[in-house]
Coordinates of C-alpha atoms and ligand atoms in Angstrom, one line a residue:
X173 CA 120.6 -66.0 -271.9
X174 CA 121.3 -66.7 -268.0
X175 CA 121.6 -64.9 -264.9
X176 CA 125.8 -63.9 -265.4
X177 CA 124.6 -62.0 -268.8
X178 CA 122.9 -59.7 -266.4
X179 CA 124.9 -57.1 -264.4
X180 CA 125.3 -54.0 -262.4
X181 CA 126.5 -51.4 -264.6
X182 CA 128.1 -48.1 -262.8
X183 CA 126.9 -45.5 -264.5
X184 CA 128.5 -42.1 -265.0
X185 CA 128.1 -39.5 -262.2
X186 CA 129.2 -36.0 -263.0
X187 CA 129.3 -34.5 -259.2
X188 CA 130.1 -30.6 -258.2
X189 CA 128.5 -28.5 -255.6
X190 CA 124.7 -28.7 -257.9
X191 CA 124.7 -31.7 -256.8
X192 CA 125.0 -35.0 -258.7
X193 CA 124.1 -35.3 -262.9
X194 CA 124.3 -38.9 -264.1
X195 CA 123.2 -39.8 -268.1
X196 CA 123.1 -43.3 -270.0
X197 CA 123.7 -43.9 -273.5
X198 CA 122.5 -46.7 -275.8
X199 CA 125.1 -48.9 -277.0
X200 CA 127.6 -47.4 -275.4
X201 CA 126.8 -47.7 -271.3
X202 CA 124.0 -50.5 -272.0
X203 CA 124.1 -52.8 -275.2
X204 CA 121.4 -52.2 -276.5
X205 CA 119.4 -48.9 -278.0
X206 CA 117.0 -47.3 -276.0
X207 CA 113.7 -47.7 -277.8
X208 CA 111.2 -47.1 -274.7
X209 CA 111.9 -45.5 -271.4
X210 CA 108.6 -46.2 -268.2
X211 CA 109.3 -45.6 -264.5
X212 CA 107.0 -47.5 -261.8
X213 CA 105.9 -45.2 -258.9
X214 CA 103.4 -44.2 -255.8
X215 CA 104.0 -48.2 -255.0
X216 CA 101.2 -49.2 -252.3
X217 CA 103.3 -51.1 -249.1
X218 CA 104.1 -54.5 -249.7
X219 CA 103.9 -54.2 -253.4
X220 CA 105.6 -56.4 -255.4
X221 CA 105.8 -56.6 -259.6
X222 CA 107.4 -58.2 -262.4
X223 CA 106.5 -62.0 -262.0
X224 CA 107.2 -62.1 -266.0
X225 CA 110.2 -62.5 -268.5
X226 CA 110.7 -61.5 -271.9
X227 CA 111.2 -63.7 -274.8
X228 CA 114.0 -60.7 -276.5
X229 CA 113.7 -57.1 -274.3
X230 CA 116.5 -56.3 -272.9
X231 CA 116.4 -53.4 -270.1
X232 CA 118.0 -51.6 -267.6
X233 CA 116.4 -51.1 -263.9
X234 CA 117.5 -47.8 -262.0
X235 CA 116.3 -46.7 -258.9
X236 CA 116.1 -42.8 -259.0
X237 CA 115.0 -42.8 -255.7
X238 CA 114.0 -45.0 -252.7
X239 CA 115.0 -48.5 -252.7
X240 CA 114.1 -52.3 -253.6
X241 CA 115.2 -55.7 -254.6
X242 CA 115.1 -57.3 -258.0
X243 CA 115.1 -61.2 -257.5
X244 CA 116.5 -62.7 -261.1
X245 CA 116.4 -65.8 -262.1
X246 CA 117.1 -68.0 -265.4
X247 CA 115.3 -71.1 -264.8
X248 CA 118.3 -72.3 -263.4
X249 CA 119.4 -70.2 -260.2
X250 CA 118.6 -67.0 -258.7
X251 CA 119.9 -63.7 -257.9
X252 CA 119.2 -60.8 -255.8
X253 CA 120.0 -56.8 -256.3
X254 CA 119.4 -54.3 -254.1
X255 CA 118.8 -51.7 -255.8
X256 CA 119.2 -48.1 -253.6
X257 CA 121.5 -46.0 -256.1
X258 CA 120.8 -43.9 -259.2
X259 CA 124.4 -44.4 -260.6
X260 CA 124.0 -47.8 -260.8
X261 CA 121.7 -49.7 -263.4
X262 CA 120.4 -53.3 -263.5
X263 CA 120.9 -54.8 -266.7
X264 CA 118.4 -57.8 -267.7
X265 CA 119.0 -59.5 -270.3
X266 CA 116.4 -61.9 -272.4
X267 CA 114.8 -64.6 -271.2
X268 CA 115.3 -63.7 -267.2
X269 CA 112.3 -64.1 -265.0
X270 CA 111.7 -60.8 -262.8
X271 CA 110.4 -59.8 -259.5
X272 CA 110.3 -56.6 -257.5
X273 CA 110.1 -56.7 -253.7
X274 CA 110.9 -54.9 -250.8
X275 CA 110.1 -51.6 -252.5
X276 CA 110.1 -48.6 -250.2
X277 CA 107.5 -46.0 -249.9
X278 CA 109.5 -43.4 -251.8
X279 CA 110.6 -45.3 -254.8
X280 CA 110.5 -44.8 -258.2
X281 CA 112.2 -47.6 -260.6
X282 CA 113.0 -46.5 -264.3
X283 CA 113.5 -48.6 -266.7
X284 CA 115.2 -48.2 -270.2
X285 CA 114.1 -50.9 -272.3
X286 CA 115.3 -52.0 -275.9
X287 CA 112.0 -52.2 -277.6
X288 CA 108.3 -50.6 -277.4
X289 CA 105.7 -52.1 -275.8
X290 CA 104.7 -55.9 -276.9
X291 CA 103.0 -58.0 -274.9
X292 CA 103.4 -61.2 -276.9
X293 CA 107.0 -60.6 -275.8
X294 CA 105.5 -61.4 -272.3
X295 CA 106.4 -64.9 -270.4
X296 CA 103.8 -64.2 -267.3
X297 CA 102.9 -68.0 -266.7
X298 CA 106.1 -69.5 -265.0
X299 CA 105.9 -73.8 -265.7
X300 CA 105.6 -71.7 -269.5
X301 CA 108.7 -70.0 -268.8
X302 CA 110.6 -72.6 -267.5
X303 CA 109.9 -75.1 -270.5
X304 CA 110.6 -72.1 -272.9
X305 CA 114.0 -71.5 -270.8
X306 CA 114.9 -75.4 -271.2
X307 CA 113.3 -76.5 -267.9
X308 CA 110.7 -78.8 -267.7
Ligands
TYD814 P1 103.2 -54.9 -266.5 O1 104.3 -55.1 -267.5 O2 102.4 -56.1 -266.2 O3 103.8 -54.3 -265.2 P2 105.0 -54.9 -264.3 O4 106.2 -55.1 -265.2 O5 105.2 -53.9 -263.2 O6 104.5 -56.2 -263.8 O7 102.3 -53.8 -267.1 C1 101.2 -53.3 -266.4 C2 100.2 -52.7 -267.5 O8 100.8 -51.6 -268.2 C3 99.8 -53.8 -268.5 O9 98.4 -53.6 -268.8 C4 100.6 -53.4 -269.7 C5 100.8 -51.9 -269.6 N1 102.0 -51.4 -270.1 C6 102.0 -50.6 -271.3 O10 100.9 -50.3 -271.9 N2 103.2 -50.1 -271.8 C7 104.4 -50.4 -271.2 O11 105.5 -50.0 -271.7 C8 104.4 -51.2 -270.0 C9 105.7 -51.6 -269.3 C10 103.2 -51.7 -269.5

Protein backbone atom coordinates (compact mmCIF):
# COMPACT_ATOMS: atom_id res chain seq x y z
CA UNK A 1 0.00 0.00 0.00
CA UNK A 2 1.45 3.75 -0.18
CA UNK A 3 0.70 7.05 0.79
CA UNK A 4 -1.85 7.96 -2.62
CA UNK A 5 -4.15 4.83 -1.41
CA UNK A 6 -4.85 7.08 1.52
CA UNK A 7 -7.24 10.04 1.17
CA UNK A 8 -9.58 12.69 2.42
CA UNK A 9 -12.95 11.42 2.00
CA UNK A 10 -15.95 14.25 2.33
CA UNK A 11 -18.32 12.84 4.18
CA UNK A 12 -22.08 13.51 3.99
CA UNK A 13 -23.35 16.51 5.94
CA UNK A 14 -27.10 16.78 6.28
CA UNK A 15 -27.37 20.70 7.49
CA UNK A 16 -30.82 22.68 8.58
CA UNK A 17 -31.33 25.09 11.28
CA UNK A 18 -30.51 21.83 14.21
CA UNK A 19 -27.49 22.22 13.11
CA UNK A 20 -25.26 19.90 11.14
CA UNK A 21 -25.94 15.59 11.17
CA UNK A 22 -23.12 13.86 9.23
CA UNK A 23 -23.14 9.63 9.17
CA UNK A 24 -20.58 7.11 7.48
CA UNK A 25 -21.20 3.78 6.09
CA UNK A 26 -19.02 0.76 5.60
CA UNK A 27 -18.33 -0.11 2.18
CA UNK A 28 -20.06 2.43 0.80
CA UNK A 29 -18.34 5.96 2.09
CA UNK A 30 -15.03 4.00 3.30
CA UNK A 31 -13.98 0.56 1.80
CA UNK A 32 -13.91 -1.29 4.21
CA UNK A 33 -16.60 -2.57 7.05
CA UNK A 34 -16.55 -1.04 10.25
CA UNK A 35 -15.62 -3.70 12.75
CA UNK A 36 -14.39 -1.38 15.71
CA UNK A 37 -15.06 2.18 16.37
CA UNK A 38 -12.28 4.17 19.56
CA UNK A 39 -12.02 7.93 19.82
CA UNK A 40 -8.70 9.46 21.53
CA UNK A 41 -9.50 12.34 23.97
CA UNK A 42 -8.58 14.74 27.15
CA UNK A 43 -4.99 14.93 25.14
CA UNK A 44 -2.31 16.47 27.67
CA UNK A 45 -0.42 19.68 25.61
CA UNK A 46 2.07 18.66 23.40
CA UNK A 47 0.82 15.15 22.99
CA UNK A 48 1.56 13.29 20.23
CA UNK A 49 0.41 9.35 19.29
CA UNK A 50 0.48 6.92 16.66
CA UNK A 51 4.33 6.19 15.99
CA UNK A 52 2.98 2.65 14.60
CA UNK A 53 1.55 1.09 11.29
CA UNK A 54 -0.58 -1.84 10.75
CA UNK A 55 0.35 -4.81 8.88
CA UNK A 56 -3.72 -5.02 7.29
CA UNK A 57 -6.20 -2.33 9.37
CA UNK A 58 -7.55 -0.03 7.48
CA UNK A 59 -9.19 3.14 9.25
CA UNK A 60 -10.62 6.26 8.98
CA UNK A 61 -9.48 9.39 11.28
CA UNK A 62 -12.21 12.11 11.99
CA UNK A 63 -11.84 14.95 14.10
CA UNK A 64 -15.25 15.54 15.81
CA UNK A 65 -13.91 18.39 17.43
CA UNK A 66 -10.70 20.45 17.89
CA UNK A 67 -7.94 19.99 15.57
CA UNK A 68 -4.55 18.15 14.70
CA UNK A 69 -2.20 16.86 12.05
CA UNK A 70 -1.77 13.35 10.94
CA UNK A 71 1.87 13.04 9.43
CA UNK A 72 1.60 9.74 6.90
CA UNK A 73 4.15 8.07 5.54
CA UNK A 74 4.86 4.81 3.44
CA UNK A 75 8.42 4.24 3.91
CA UNK A 76 8.84 6.10 0.95
CA UNK A 77 7.55 9.87 1.43
CA UNK A 78 5.46 11.64 3.69
CA UNK A 79 2.25 13.47 4.00
CA UNK A 80 0.58 15.79 6.15
CA UNK A 81 -3.42 16.34 7.05
CA UNK A 82 -4.79 18.79 8.97
CA UNK A 83 -7.38 17.51 10.31
CA UNK A 84 -10.07 20.43 11.79
CA UNK A 85 -13.55 19.14 10.18
CA UNK A 86 -16.01 16.50 11.18
CA UNK A 87 -17.31 16.03 7.49
CA UNK A 88 -14.19 15.06 6.40
CA UNK A 89 -12.37 11.61 7.20
CA UNK A 90 -8.78 10.44 6.89
CA UNK A 91 -8.62 7.27 5.25
CA UNK A 92 -5.35 5.00 6.08
CA UNK A 93 -4.78 2.37 4.33
CA UNK A 94 -2.38 -0.74 5.37
CA UNK A 95 0.92 -0.66 5.84
CA UNK A 96 1.13 3.45 6.50
CA UNK A 97 3.22 4.65 9.40
CA UNK A 98 1.19 7.18 11.65
CA UNK A 99 1.67 10.12 13.83
CA UNK A 100 -0.48 12.59 15.60
CA UNK A 101 0.79 16.09 16.35
CA UNK A 102 -0.26 19.37 16.88
CA UNK A 103 -3.48 18.26 18.69
CA UNK A 104 -5.43 21.05 20.36
CA UNK A 105 -6.69 21.12 23.85
CA UNK A 106 -10.25 20.39 22.78
CA UNK A 107 -9.82 17.50 20.48
CA UNK A 108 -11.25 14.41 20.19
CA UNK A 109 -10.08 12.01 17.09
CA UNK A 110 -12.43 8.98 16.19
CA UNK A 111 -11.49 6.50 14.46
CA UNK A 112 -13.50 3.74 12.45
CA UNK A 113 -11.26 0.90 11.99
CA UNK A 114 -11.83 -2.41 9.82
CA UNK A 115 -10.94 -4.89 12.40
CA UNK A 116 -10.95 -5.41 16.40
CA UNK A 117 -8.32 -4.96 18.40
CA UNK A 118 -4.87 -7.08 17.51
CA UNK A 119 -1.82 -6.07 18.47
CA UNK A 120 0.28 -8.45 16.42
CA UNK A 121 -1.14 -6.28 13.69
CA UNK A 122 1.09 -3.59 15.31
CA UNK A 123 4.47 -2.28 13.38
CA UNK A 124 5.70 0.09 16.58
CA UNK A 125 9.49 -0.38 15.89
CA UNK A 126 10.21 1.77 12.68
CA UNK A 127 13.88 0.23 10.97
CA UNK A 128 11.01 -3.04 11.43
CA UNK A 129 8.64 -1.18 9.54
CA UNK A 130 10.65 0.04 7.01
CA UNK A 131 12.23 -3.50 6.06
CA UNK A 132 8.58 -4.95 6.27
CA UNK A 133 7.54 -1.87 3.83
CA UNK A 134 10.48 -2.74 1.30
CA UNK A 135 13.05 -0.39 2.84
CA UNK A 136 15.99 -1.35 4.27
P1 LIG B 1 -2.17 2.49 21.02
O1 LIG B 1 -2.65 1.84 19.79
O2 LIG B 1 -0.73 2.34 21.38
O3 LIG B 1 -2.54 4.03 20.98
P2 LIG B 1 -2.12 5.09 19.85
O4 LIG B 1 -2.67 4.58 18.56
O5 LIG B 1 -2.78 6.34 20.21
O6 LIG B 1 -0.65 5.15 19.86
O7 LIG B 1 -3.06 1.96 22.22
C1 LIG B 1 -2.85 2.36 23.57
C2 LIG B 1 -3.31 1.24 24.46
O8 LIG B 1 -4.70 0.96 24.30
C3 LIG B 1 -2.57 -0.06 24.22
O9 LIG B 1 -2.32 -0.66 25.50
C4 LIG B 1 -3.57 -0.93 23.47
C5 LIG B 1 -4.92 -0.41 23.95
N1 LIG B 1 -5.96 -0.50 22.94
C6 LIG B 1 -6.97 -1.44 23.06
O10 LIG B 1 -7.01 -2.23 24.03
N2 LIG B 1 -7.96 -1.48 22.12
C7 LIG B 1 -7.96 -0.66 21.05
O11 LIG B 1 -8.88 -0.72 20.19
C8 LIG B 1 -6.90 0.31 20.90
C9 LIG B 1 -6.85 1.26 19.74
C10 LIG B 1 -5.92 0.35 21.88
Amino acid sequence: MALADCRIVDLPKIGDHRGNLTFIEGFKHIPFGIERVYYLYDFPGGAERGAHGHRTLQQLFVAMSGSFDVVLDDAFETRTFHMNRSHYGLYVAPMIWRNITNVSSEAVLMVLASERYDESDYIRDYDEFMKAAGRS
